[in-house]
């Protein structure tokens, strides 16, 4: 009888412990550390420098979780510039409220994917490269933070029923668990959606948020940006080995194939449009004022010059164009006129060269362009 009572008491005690433990979910408990990581990372010889870099970039309003990868070769495909270590870092806002953004998510589902996923966190990377006998620590934190702030601010403007987004496209962003490592040091590519004047407000507010962050940390948030008309790296199947059809690839080879296509697609876009949308350095050390206004107007001017058929130097575009591999009349119309629908005018101007099928043009054909400006 006594043993039965003891067993009953023990069972009730165990159940009480279980209910007590599950009463407060783990995720709801107050965090005590700003940087969470596995103790195994402390065995990496570069960890002290990596942790110091993180501490120099984070404000009190966020916390991060750090995950390590032994080397670049641990990724799913061979990289062009192997480094010693790479760390994936997940940043979370401590006081983020998803409900605040729910309304805009319901009403603006046409916004770019990474703008829709407004859940108070983003991922960035830190990697270690060898430079002689020294280790060099690099990160894409600045680019990813600015892209996140732009997306968040665009959502806030939508909640104010103002149609104007400013998107920060990261060339390294992929649909897989790992980024395109080769492109992680590339500048953020800015792109507007909706009214241009409202997008300018997004730029100003985002700059002010970045400036507030800069004022709270020891690190430097300076980054490089481009400002384009339509960021859409083109498919580049011609860069892929044609001896192996896509249909014959296994899942791993297909992942590599898509990644290579995306990386080369960005480089092809850069070769084609980089001169029109040059790289600029953007620092957040000063308050928003005339200098920042002029910076944004300069970006707009470069895009207007492109859309009206002028180069940045004010020099008029040539009146002829030699077709390149992969070109279409639509793409050529976008490149020179900023309007793909004007491909019909190019075809009509070059009917004797192209023939009756406007969807079939050949590399090396020299096309005469209509008047550059409508």
CSV table of C-alpha atoms in Angstrom, one decimal, residues 215-352:
chain,number,residue,atom,x,y,z
A,215,UNK,CA,25.0,55.7,-34.5
A,216,UNK,CA,24.6,52.7,-32.1
A,217,UNK,CA,27.5,50.5,-33.3
A,218,UNK,CA,31.3,50.6,-33.7
A,219,UNK,CA,31.3,48.9,-37.1
A,220,UNK,CA,30.7,50.5,-40.5
A,221,UNK,CA,27.5,50.1,-42.5
A,222,UNK,CA,28.9,51.7,-45.7
A,223,UNK,CA,27.9,49.6,-48.8
A,224,UNK,CA,27.8,49.8,-52.5
A,225,UNK,CA,24.5,50.2,-54.5
A,226,UNK,CA,23.3,50.3,-58.1
A,227,UNK,CA,20.0,51.8,-59.2
A,228,UNK,CA,18.4,50.2,-62.2
A,229,UNK,CA,15.2,50.2,-64.2
A,230,UNK,CA,14.4,46.5,-64.2
A,231,UNK,CA,16.6,44.0,-62.4
A,232,UNK,CA,16.0,40.8,-64.2
A,233,UNK,CA,19.2,38.8,-64.9
A,234,UNK,CA,18.5,36.9,-68.1
A,235,UNK,CA,18.6,33.2,-68.7
A,236,UNK,CA,22.0,32.1,-69.9
A,237,UNK,CA,21.7,28.5,-71.0
A,238,UNK,CA,24.5,29.2,-73.5
A,239,UNK,CA,26.9,29.2,-70.6
A,240,UNK,CA,26.0,25.6,-69.7
A,241,UNK,CA,27.7,22.6,-71.3
A,242,UNK,CA,25.3,21.8,-74.2
A,243,UNK,CA,26.6,18.2,-74.3
A,244,UNK,CA,24.4,17.2,-71.4
A,245,UNK,CA,20.7,18.1,-71.8
A,246,UNK,CA,18.9,19.5,-68.8
A,247,UNK,CA,16.4,16.5,-68.8
A,248,UNK,CA,19.3,14.1,-68.1
A,249,UNK,CA,20.6,15.8,-64.9
A,250,UNK,CA,20.1,14.3,-61.5
A,251,UNK,CA,18.8,16.4,-58.7
A,252,UNK,CA,22.3,17.5,-57.5
A,253,UNK,CA,23.4,18.3,-61.0
A,254,UNK,CA,20.2,20.2,-61.7
A,255,UNK,CA,20.8,22.3,-58.6
A,256,UNK,CA,24.3,23.1,-59.8
A,257,UNK,CA,23.0,23.8,-63.3
A,258,UNK,CA,20.4,26.3,-62.0
A,259,UNK,CA,23.0,28.0,-59.7
A,260,UNK,CA,25.5,28.4,-62.6
A,261,UNK,CA,22.7,29.8,-64.8
A,262,UNK,CA,21.8,32.3,-62.2
A,263,UNK,CA,25.4,33.4,-61.4
A,264,UNK,CA,26.2,33.7,-65.1
A,265,UNK,CA,22.9,35.4,-65.7
A,266,UNK,CA,23.8,38.2,-63.3
A,267,UNK,CA,27.3,38.6,-64.8
A,268,UNK,CA,25.7,38.8,-68.3
A,269,UNK,CA,23.3,41.5,-67.0
A,270,UNK,CA,26.2,43.3,-65.4
A,271,UNK,CA,28.2,43.2,-68.7
A,272,UNK,CA,25.2,44.5,-70.6
A,273,UNK,CA,23.8,47.2,-68.2
A,274,UNK,CA,26.6,47.9,-65.7
A,275,UNK,CA,27.8,50.9,-67.6
A,276,UNK,CA,24.4,52.5,-67.4
A,277,UNK,CA,23.9,51.7,-63.7
A,278,UNK,CA,27.3,52.2,-62.1
A,279,UNK,CA,28.2,51.2,-58.6
A,280,UNK,CA,28.1,54.0,-55.9
A,281,UNK,CA,29.2,54.0,-52.3
A,282,UNK,CA,26.5,54.8,-49.7
A,283,UNK,CA,27.5,55.8,-46.2
A,284,UNK,CA,25.1,56.3,-43.3
A,285,UNK,CA,27.4,58.3,-40.9
A,286,UNK,CA,25.6,61.6,-41.6
A,287,UNK,CA,22.0,62.8,-40.9
A,288,UNK,CA,19.8,62.8,-44.0
A,289,UNK,CA,20.1,66.1,-45.8
A,290,UNK,CA,21.0,67.8,-49.0
A,291,UNK,CA,23.9,65.5,-49.7
A,292,UNK,CA,21.7,62.4,-49.5
A,293,UNK,CA,19.0,64.1,-51.5
A,294,UNK,CA,21.6,64.8,-54.2
A,295,UNK,CA,22.7,61.2,-54.1
A,296,UNK,CA,19.2,59.9,-54.7
A,297,UNK,CA,18.7,62.4,-57.5
A,298,UNK,CA,21.9,61.3,-59.1
A,299,UNK,CA,20.6,57.7,-59.1
A,300,UNK,CA,17.4,58.8,-60.7
A,301,UNK,CA,19.2,60.8,-63.3
A,302,UNK,CA,21.3,57.8,-64.4
A,303,UNK,CA,18.2,55.8,-64.8
A,304,UNK,CA,16.4,58.6,-66.8
A,305,UNK,CA,19.5,58.9,-69.0
A,306,UNK,CA,19.2,55.2,-69.7
A,307,UNK,CA,15.4,55.3,-70.4
A,308,UNK,CA,15.7,58.3,-72.7
A,309,UNK,CA,18.5,56.7,-74.7
A,310,UNK,CA,21.4,58.7,-73.3
A,311,UNK,CA,24.5,57.4,-71.7
A,312,UNK,CA,25.6,58.8,-68.3
A,313,UNK,CA,28.0,61.2,-70.1
A,314,UNK,CA,25.2,62.7,-72.1
A,315,UNK,CA,26.4,61.1,-75.3
A,316,UNK,CA,23.7,59.9,-77.6
A,317,UNK,CA,23.4,56.1,-78.3
A,318,UNK,CA,24.4,54.7,-81.6
A,319,UNK,CA,21.7,54.4,-84.3
A,320,UNK,CA,22.7,50.8,-85.0
A,321,UNK,CA,23.0,47.7,-82.9
A,322,UNK,CA,24.7,44.3,-83.5
A,323,UNK,CA,22.7,41.4,-82.3
A,324,UNK,CA,24.4,39.4,-79.6
A,325,UNK,CA,23.8,35.7,-78.8
A,326,UNK,CA,20.7,35.4,-76.6
A,327,UNK,CA,19.1,38.7,-77.7
A,328,UNK,CA,15.5,39.2,-78.6
A,329,UNK,CA,13.8,42.2,-80.1
A,330,UNK,CA,12.0,42.7,-76.8
A,331,UNK,CA,15.2,42.8,-74.9
A,332,UNK,CA,16.8,45.2,-77.4
A,333,UNK,CA,13.7,47.5,-77.1
A,334,UNK,CA,14.0,47.4,-73.3
A,335,UNK,CA,17.8,48.1,-73.5
A,336,UNK,CA,17.5,51.2,-75.8
A,337,UNK,CA,14.0,52.5,-75.2
A,338,UNK,CA,13.1,51.2,-71.7
A,339,UNK,CA,9.9,49.8,-73.3
A,340,UNK,CA,9.8,46.2,-74.6
A,341,UNK,CA,6.6,46.9,-76.6
A,342,UNK,CA,8.6,49.0,-79.1
A,343,UNK,CA,10.1,45.8,-80.5
A,344,UNK,CA,7.6,46.1,-83.3
A,345,UNK,CA,9.2,49.4,-84.4
A,346,UNK,CA,12.6,47.7,-84.5
A,347,UNK,CA,11.2,44.9,-86.6
A,348,UNK,CA,9.5,47.3,-89.0
A,349,UNK,CA,12.7,49.3,-89.4
A,350,UNK,CA,14.7,46.1,-90.2
A,351,UNK,CA,12.2,43.9,-92.0
A,352,UNK,CA,14.6,43.2,-94.9
